[in-house]
Amino acid sequence: MARTKNTTPAKRRSGNPAKAAAPQRTKRRATARDWIGGARLRTLTLGVVPVVLGTGVAFVDSGEPGDFGAYLVKDHHLVVALLALAVALFLQIGVNYSNDYSDGVRGTDEFRVGPARLTGAGLAKPRTVLTVALTFFGLAAVAGLVIVVLTGLWWLLLVGAAAIVAAWFYTGGKRPYGYNALGEVFVFVFFGLVAVLGTEFVQIRAVTTSGWAAAVAAGLFACAVLMVNNIRDIDEDQQAGKRTLAVVVGRPVARVLFALFLLLPYVALLWFTLLYFRTGFAYFSLLLALPALAIGVSSRKPRELITALQLSSFASLAYGVVLGVTLAVQP
């Protein structure tokens, strides 16, 4: 018997990224664990570290005698620092949910091999994920507004607005810059320079050399975390048309950049060690950074690269906390 030719037209992906064909959906709905996973807790160190460092350098460069506890009580420094931490964490969580939403509706997650995303895997409605992302952006804005009211630095509203806009257009909008090799620029500027120097400035109304050194270190750690994540996804991102910096430069160069991003903060640490001997204890965070480096520059297995990402994140946290604490306990 002659075979009949299949005349069913093939499905085409829409030219509109927001209407692109989504990956295969799951029938189950998102649980609390899925939503917590969507917040990507392992990346939240990128928000904690700059605030700790900014507060530490603000204290040692304040020129005020007294212990760290007295410094925190004076002029609402503790309240302002906690509000800065809230801004950083809410913004980071908002970015993570925003990325989940934008990548999902574009169809980018169709090729994803890592943990399932809320939008891409159909665990939650895109509008729900977007609402959650915007809610966290709103919370960051509220915390920032309280800082402005307490400090009277109204021009900071422009900085906050720029941070939220940049967070959205990282993967959102028609031409997201995260799809054009600029993601590392975003995290270096906003989770390094802006976060550290902003935290320092709202406390002592000045930006110091130590602040710049700490800001560069925090920004480089953020770049390292993002780079190793993109090295893990390089093949899938190429298929999806997502041009991260790792995709543009290729895997060998991306590994070199990851190594530089991860190790250069320890060069910046020399500045603090020369001024404050106890800050040298932050070099112990190399016990986490060096294994991350070894895995990140040699492995191609996604699971191992996730381990490198986690170790890089923990190294950043250890570096920031130890440096911040040793600055705070200077005699």
mmCIF file of N, CA and C in Angstrom, residues 224-318:
data_model
loop_
_atom_site.group_PDB
_atom_site.id
_atom_site.type_symbol
_atom_site.label_atom_id
_atom_site.label_comp_id
_atom_site.label_asym_id
_atom_site.label_seq_id
_atom_site.Cartn_x
_atom_site.Cartn_y
_atom_site.Cartn_z
ATOM 1 N N ALA A 224 32.417 37.258 37.892
ATOM 2 C CA ALA A 224 32.855 35.864 37.912
ATOM 3 C C ALA A 224 31.672 34.917 38.028
ATOM 4 N N VAL A 225 30.738 35.241 38.917
ATOM 5 C CA VAL A 225 29.550 34.398 39.092
ATOM 6 C C VAL A 225 28.738 34.346 37.805
ATOM 7 N N LEU A 226 28.545 35.492 37.171
ATOM 8 C CA LEU A 226 27.785 35.526 35.929
ATOM 9 C C LEU A 226 28.519 34.779 34.817
ATOM 10 N N MET A 227 29.830 34.952 34.732
ATOM 11 C CA MET A 227 30.590 34.321 33.661
ATOM 12 C C MET A 227 30.554 32.797 33.755
ATOM 13 N N VAL A 228 30.764 32.246 34.937
ATOM 14 C CA VAL A 228 30.758 30.790 35.046
ATOM 15 C C VAL A 228 29.365 30.234 34.771
ATOM 16 N N ASN A 229 28.334 30.992 35.131
ATOM 17 C CA ASN A 229 26.966 30.594 34.789
ATOM 18 C C ASN A 229 26.778 30.559 33.273
ATOM 19 N N ASN A 230 27.317 31.545 32.577
ATOM 20 C CA ASN A 230 27.174 31.606 31.125
ATOM 21 C C ASN A 230 28.065 30.603 30.406
ATOM 22 N N ILE A 231 29.195 30.244 31.018
ATOM 23 C CA ILE A 231 30.018 29.170 30.455
ATOM 24 C C ILE A 231 29.242 27.864 30.491
ATOM 25 N N ARG A 232 28.549 27.637 31.579
ATOM 26 C CA ARG A 232 27.724 26.436 31.691
ATOM 27 C C ARG A 232 26.677 26.374 30.585
ATOM 28 N N ASP A 233 26.080 27.525 30.264
ATOM 29 C CA ASP A 233 24.971 27.567 29.308
ATOM 30 C C ASP A 233 25.399 27.930 27.891
ATOM 31 N N ILE A 234 26.683 27.922 27.598
ATOM 32 C CA ILE A 234 27.162 28.487 26.337
ATOM 33 C C ILE A 234 26.573 27.790 25.120
ATOM 34 N N ASP A 235 26.484 26.469 25.137
ATOM 35 C CA ASP A 235 25.949 25.750 23.970
ATOM 36 C C ASP A 235 24.463 26.034 23.794
ATOM 37 N N GLU A 236 23.724 26.018 24.902
ATOM 38 C CA GLU A 236 22.290 26.262 24.829
ATOM 39 C C GLU A 236 21.998 27.703 24.423
ATOM 40 N N ASP A 237 22.797 28.649 24.926
ATOM 41 C CA ASP A 237 22.599 30.053 24.559
ATOM 42 C C ASP A 237 22.882 30.273 23.076
ATOM 43 N N GLN A 238 23.875 29.583 22.531
ATOM 44 C CA GLN A 238 24.153 29.688 21.094
ATOM 45 C C GLN A 238 22.962 29.210 20.283
ATOM 46 N N GLN A 239 22.367 28.105 20.694
ATOM 47 C CA GLN A 239 21.191 27.582 19.992
ATOM 48 C C GLN A 239 20.024 28.549 20.056
ATOM 49 N N ALA A 240 19.880 29.213 21.206
ATOM 50 C CA ALA A 240 18.743 30.112 21.415
ATOM 51 C C ALA A 240 18.978 31.502 20.842
ATOM 52 N N GLY A 241 20.194 31.773 20.346
ATOM 53 C CA GLY A 241 20.496 33.094 19.811
ATOM 54 C C GLY A 241 20.787 34.124 20.879
ATOM 55 N N LYS A 242 21.152 33.669 22.086
ATOM 56 C CA LYS A 242 21.473 34.567 23.193
ATOM 57 C C LYS A 242 22.975 34.807 23.198
ATOM 58 N N ARG A 243 23.402 36.017 22.851
ATOM 59 C CA ARG A 243 24.817 36.324 22.687
ATOM 60 C C ARG A 243 25.395 36.888 23.980
ATOM 61 N N THR A 244 25.628 36.016 24.948
ATOM 62 C CA THR A 244 26.317 36.449 26.156
ATOM 63 C C THR A 244 27.786 36.685 25.818
ATOM 64 N N LEU A 245 28.514 37.295 26.750
ATOM 65 C CA LEU A 245 29.936 37.516 26.519
ATOM 66 C C LEU A 245 30.656 36.193 26.316
ATOM 67 N N ALA A 246 30.251 35.155 27.045
ATOM 68 C CA ALA A 246 30.864 33.833 26.887
ATOM 69 C C ALA A 246 30.656 33.297 25.471
ATOM 70 N N VAL A 247 29.465 33.518 24.926
ATOM 71 C CA VAL A 247 29.182 33.069 23.560
ATOM 72 C C VAL A 247 30.017 33.847 22.559
ATOM 73 N N VAL A 248 30.129 35.139 22.747
ATOM 74 C CA VAL A 248 30.839 35.999 21.800
ATOM 75 C C VAL A 248 32.332 35.674 21.754
ATOM 76 N N VAL A 249 32.961 35.514 22.911
ATOM 77 C CA VAL A 249 34.416 35.293 22.936
ATOM 78 C C VAL A 249 34.796 33.829 22.821
ATOM 79 N N GLY A 250 33.845 32.922 23.045
ATOM 80 C CA GLY A 250 34.137 31.501 22.980
ATOM 81 C C GLY A 250 34.556 30.942 24.323
ATOM 82 N N ARG A 251 34.436 29.632 24.469
ATOM 83 C CA ARG A 251 34.681 28.983 25.755
ATOM 84 C C ARG A 251 36.111 29.184 26.289
ATOM 85 N N PRO A 252 37.175 29.016 25.480
ATOM 86 C CA PRO A 252 38.535 29.185 26.036
ATOM 87 C C PRO A 252 38.772 30.577 26.615
ATOM 88 N N VAL A 253 38.396 31.623 25.875
ATOM 89 C CA VAL A 253 38.598 32.984 26.367
ATOM 90 C C VAL A 253 37.689 33.257 27.565
ATOM 91 N N ALA A 254 36.477 32.712 27.533
ATOM 92 C CA ALA A 254 35.551 32.901 28.655
ATOM 93 C C ALA A 254 36.127 32.314 29.934
ATOM 94 N N ARG A 255 36.805 31.191 29.828
ATOM 95 C CA ARG A 255 37.426 30.586 31.010
ATOM 96 C C ARG A 255 38.540 31.481 31.559
ATOM 97 N N VAL A 256 39.303 32.090 30.666
ATOM 98 C CA VAL A 256 40.362 33.010 31.093
ATOM 99 C C VAL A 256 39.753 34.217 31.799
ATOM 100 N N LEU A 257 38.678 34.752 31.238
ATOM 101 C CA LEU A 257 38.014 35.899 31.862
ATOM 102 C C LEU A 257 37.459 35.527 33.229
ATOM 103 N N PHE A 258 36.892 34.341 33.335
ATOM 104 C CA PHE A 258 36.387 33.880 34.634
ATOM 105 C C PHE A 258 37.517 33.849 35.662
ATOM 106 N N ALA A 259 38.665 33.332 35.266
ATOM 107 C CA ALA A 259 39.810 33.269 36.180
ATOM 108 C C ALA A 259 40.233 34.674 36.617
ATOM 109 N N LEU A 260 40.266 35.615 35.672
ATOM 110 C CA LEU A 260 40.651 36.984 36.005
ATOM 111 C C LEU A 260 39.634 37.627 36.942
ATOM 112 N N PHE A 261 38.357 37.471 36.624
ATOM 113 C CA PHE A 261 37.307 38.050 37.473
ATOM 114 C C PHE A 261 37.402 37.504 38.902
ATOM 115 N N LEU A 262 37.744 36.234 39.025
ATOM 116 C CA LEU A 262 37.759 35.588 40.339
ATOM 117 C C LEU A 262 39.009 35.926 41.150
ATOM 118 N N LEU A 263 40.123 36.172 40.485
ATOM 119 C CA LEU A 263 41.383 36.372 41.191
ATOM 120 C C LEU A 263 41.751 37.842 41.407
ATOM 121 N N LEU A 264 41.316 38.728 40.525
ATOM 122 C CA LEU A 264 41.689 40.133 40.656
ATOM 123 C C LEU A 264 41.212 40.787 41.958
ATOM 124 N N PRO A 265 40.084 40.365 42.557
ATOM 125 C CA PRO A 265 39.728 40.945 43.854
ATOM 126 C C PRO A 265 40.819 40.761 44.908
ATOM 127 N N TYR A 266 41.614 39.707 44.766
ATOM 128 C CA TYR A 266 42.676 39.471 45.746
ATOM 129 C C TYR A 266 43.863 40.402 45.511
ATOM 130 N N VAL A 267 43.967 40.938 44.305
ATOM 131 C CA VAL A 267 44.944 41.998 44.052
ATOM 132 C C VAL A 267 44.481 43.291 44.728
ATOM 133 N N ALA A 268 43.186 43.585 44.600
ATOM 134 C CA ALA A 268 42.625 44.768 45.269
ATOM 135 C C ALA A 268 42.766 44.658 46.782
ATOM 136 N N LEU A 269 42.750 43.437 47.293
ATOM 137 C CA LEU A 269 42.857 43.221 48.735
ATOM 138 C C LEU A 269 44.211 43.687 49.279
ATOM 139 N N LEU A 270 45.236 43.722 48.413
ATOM 140 C CA LEU A 270 46.549 44.197 48.845
ATOM 141 C C LEU A 270 46.472 45.620 49.411
ATOM 142 N N TRP A 271 45.617 46.446 48.818
ATOM 143 C CA TRP A 271 45.462 47.827 49.297
ATOM 144 C C TRP A 271 45.051 47.852 50.764
ATOM 145 N N PHE A 272 44.073 47.019 51.101
ATOM 146 C CA PHE A 272 43.589 46.989 52.474
ATOM 147 C C PHE A 272 44.613 46.359 53.410
ATOM 148 N N THR A 273 45.297 45.317 52.937
ATOM 149 C CA THR A 273 46.276 44.634 53.786
ATOM 150 C C THR A 273 47.419 45.569 54.172
ATOM 151 N N LEU A 274 47.820 46.441 53.246
ATOM 152 C CA LEU A 274 48.890 47.390 53.535
ATOM 153 C C LEU A 274 48.451 48.438 54.550
ATOM 154 N N LEU A 275 47.167 48.780 54.522
ATOM 155 C CA LEU A 275 46.649 49.790 55.450
ATOM 156 C C LEU A 275 46.203 49.185 56.782
ATOM 157 N N TYR A 276 45.588 48.020 56.712
ATOM 158 C CA TYR A 276 45.011 47.388 57.896
ATOM 159 C C TYR A 276 45.398 45.907 57.868
ATOM 160 N N PHE A 277 46.365 45.536 58.670
ATOM 161 C CA PHE A 277 46.963 44.201 58.588
ATOM 162 C C PHE A 277 45.936 43.086 58.736
ATOM 163 N N ARG A 278 44.971 43.261 59.614
ATOM 164 C CA ARG A 278 44.010 42.182 59.882
ATOM 165 C C ARG A 278 43.158 41.819 58.664
ATOM 166 N N THR A 279 43.013 42.748 57.739
ATOM 167 C CA THR A 279 42.195 42.447 56.561
ATOM 168 C C THR A 279 42.797 41.335 55.710
ATOM 169 N N GLY A 280 44.068 41.014 55.948
ATOM 170 C CA GLY A 280 44.694 39.911 55.215
ATOM 171 C C GLY A 280 44.014 38.580 55.460
ATOM 172 N N PHE A 281 43.236 38.477 56.545
ATOM 173 C CA PHE A 281 42.502 37.234 56.802
ATOM 174 C C PHE A 281 41.522 36.916 55.662
ATOM 175 N N ALA A 282 41.140 37.937 54.892
ATOM 176 C CA ALA A 282 40.219 37.699 53.769
ATOM 177 C C ALA A 282 40.841 36.802 52.700
ATOM 178 N N TYR A 283 42.159 36.664 52.712
ATOM 179 C CA TYR A 283 42.807 35.763 51.754
ATOM 180 C C TYR A 283 42.434 34.300 51.994
ATOM 181 N N PHE A 284 41.922 33.995 53.186
ATOM 182 C CA PHE A 284 41.483 32.623 53.441
ATOM 183 C C PHE A 284 40.306 32.226 52.547
ATOM 184 N N SER A 285 39.605 33.215 51.997
ATOM 185 C CA SER A 285 38.503 32.883 51.077
ATOM 186 C C SER A 285 39.012 32.239 49.791
ATOM 187 N N LEU A 286 40.330 32.278 49.569
ATOM 188 C CA LEU A 286 40.908 31.556 48.426
ATOM 189 C C LEU A 286 40.687 30.056 48.550
ATOM 190 N N LEU A 287 40.443 29.578 49.751
ATOM 191 C CA LEU A 287 40.150 28.155 49.939
ATOM 192 C C LEU A 287 38.862 27.758 49.216
ATOM 193 N N LEU A 288 38.009 28.711 48.952
ATOM 194 C CA LEU A 288 36.802 28.486 48.157
ATOM 195 C C LEU A 288 37.013 28.903 46.707
ATOM 196 N N ALA A 289 37.738 29.995 46.515
ATOM 197 C CA ALA A 289 37.916 30.531 45.166
ATOM 198 C C ALA A 289 38.776 29.630 44.289
ATOM 199 N N LEU A 290 39.828 29.036 44.843
ATOM 200 C CA LEU A 290 40.732 28.220 44.024
ATOM 201 C C LEU A 290 40.062 26.943 43.506
ATOM 202 N N PRO A 291 39.291 26.218 44.327
ATOM 203 C CA PRO A 291 38.545 25.080 43.761
ATOM 204 C C PRO A 291 37.549 25.514 42.691
ATOM 205 N N ALA A 292 36.891 26.658 42.923
ATOM 206 C CA ALA A 292 35.963 27.184 41.907
ATOM 207 C C ALA A 292 36.712 27.459 40.615
ATOM 208 N N LEU A 293 37.899 28.029 40.726
ATOM 209 C CA LEU A 293 38.719 28.331 39.559
ATOM 210 C C LEU A 293 39.097 27.054 38.820
ATOM 211 N N ALA A 294 39.542 26.051 39.567
ATOM 212 C CA ALA A 294 39.966 24.797 38.943
ATOM 213 C C ALA A 294 38.826 24.134 38.173
ATOM 214 N N ILE A 295 37.645 24.138 38.768
ATOM 215 C CA ILE A 295 36.493 23.529 38.103
ATOM 216 C C ILE A 295 36.054 24.379 36.913
ATOM 217 N N GLY A 296 35.993 25.683 37.114
ATOM 218 C CA GLY A 296 35.479 26.578 36.076
ATOM 219 C C GLY A 296 36.316 26.601 34.819
ATOM 220 N N VAL A 297 37.633 26.421 34.939
ATOM 221 C CA VAL A 297 38.493 26.507 33.752
ATOM 222 C C VAL A 297 38.730 25.154 33.098
ATOM 223 N N SER A 298 38.245 24.074 33.715
ATOM 224 C CA SER A 298 38.546 22.750 33.165
ATOM 225 C C SER A 298 37.323 21.918 32.810
ATOM 226 N N SER A 299 36.223 22.107 33.516
ATOM 227 C CA SER A 299 35.070 21.221 33.332
ATOM 228 C C SER A 299 34.097 21.750 32.286
ATOM 229 N N ARG A 300 33.440 20.813 31.604
ATOM 230 C CA ARG A 300 32.359 21.173 30.688
ATOM 231 C C ARG A 300 31.022 20.601 31.152
ATOM 232 N N LYS A 301 31.014 19.857 32.234
ATOM 233 C CA LYS A 301 29.791 19.252 32.725
ATOM 234 C C LYS A 301 28.962 20.291 33.479
ATOM 235 N N PRO A 302 27.689 20.460 33.109
ATOM 236 C CA PRO A 302 26.846 21.477 33.758
ATOM 237 C C PRO A 302 26.808 21.359 35.272
ATOM 238 N N ARG A 303 26.710 20.138 35.785
ATOM 239 C CA ARG A 303 26.618 19.965 37.237
ATOM 240 C C ARG A 303 27.884 20.470 37.925
ATOM 241 N N GLU A 304 29.044 20.195 37.339
ATOM 242 C CA GLU A 304 30.299 20.655 37.933
ATOM 243 C C GLU A 304 30.423 22.175 37.847
ATOM 244 N N LEU A 305 29.943 22.749 36.755
ATOM 245 C CA LEU A 305 30.005 24.200 36.612
ATOM 246 C C LEU A 305 29.046 24.898 37.572
ATOM 247 N N ILE A 306 27.943 24.227 37.917
ATOM 248 C CA ILE A 306 27.060 24.762 38.951
ATOM 249 C C ILE A 306 27.797 24.799 40.287
ATOM 250 N N THR A 307 28.588 23.752 40.544
ATOM 251 C CA THR A 307 29.410 23.737 41.758
ATOM 252 C C THR A 307 30.404 24.887 41.753
ATOM 253 N N ALA A 308 31.014 25.148 40.587
ATOM 254 C CA ALA A 308 31.952 26.275 40.465
ATOM 255 C C ALA A 308 31.241 27.595 40.733
ATOM 256 N N LEU A 309 30.008 27.715 40.248
ATOM 257 C CA LEU A 309 29.225 28.932 40.493
ATOM 258 C C LEU A 309 28.966 29.105 41.987
ATOM 259 N N GLN A 310 28.558 28.023 42.646
ATOM 260 C CA GLN A 310 28.271 28.099 44.078
ATOM 261 C C GLN A 310 29.518 28.445 44.876
ATOM 262 N N LEU A 311 30.644 27.818 44.534
ATOM 263 C CA LEU A 311 31.889 28.109 45.241
ATOM 264 C C LEU A 311 32.331 29.551 45.017
ATOM 265 N N SER A 312 32.144 30.045 43.788
ATOM 266 C CA SER A 312 32.488 31.441 43.493
ATOM 267 C C SER A 312 31.637 32.389 44.327
ATOM 268 N N SER A 313 30.359 32.072 44.429
ATOM 269 C CA SER A 313 29.446 32.902 45.213
ATOM 270 C C SER A 313 29.823 32.882 46.688
ATOM 271 N N PHE A 314 30.141 31.706 47.220
ATOM 272 C CA PHE A 314 30.530 31.602 48.629
ATOM 273 C C PHE A 314 31.884 32.264 48.884
ATOM 274 N N ALA A 315 32.793 32.178 47.906
ATOM 275 C CA ALA A 315 34.087 32.859 48.043
ATOM 276 C C ALA A 315 33.880 34.363 48.128
ATOM 277 N N SER A 316 32.970 34.878 47.294
ATOM 278 C CA SER A 316 32.645 36.300 47.330
ATOM 279 C C SER A 316 32.088 36.689 48.690
ATOM 280 N N LEU A 317 31.191 35.865 49.223
ATOM 281 C CA LEU A 317 30.589 36.158 50.523
ATOM 282 C C LEU A 317 31.640 36.128 51.631
ATOM 283 N N ALA A 318 32.496 35.097 51.624
ATOM 284 C CA ALA A 318 33.538 34.987 52.641
ATOM 285 C C ALA A 318 34.494 36.174 52.571
#
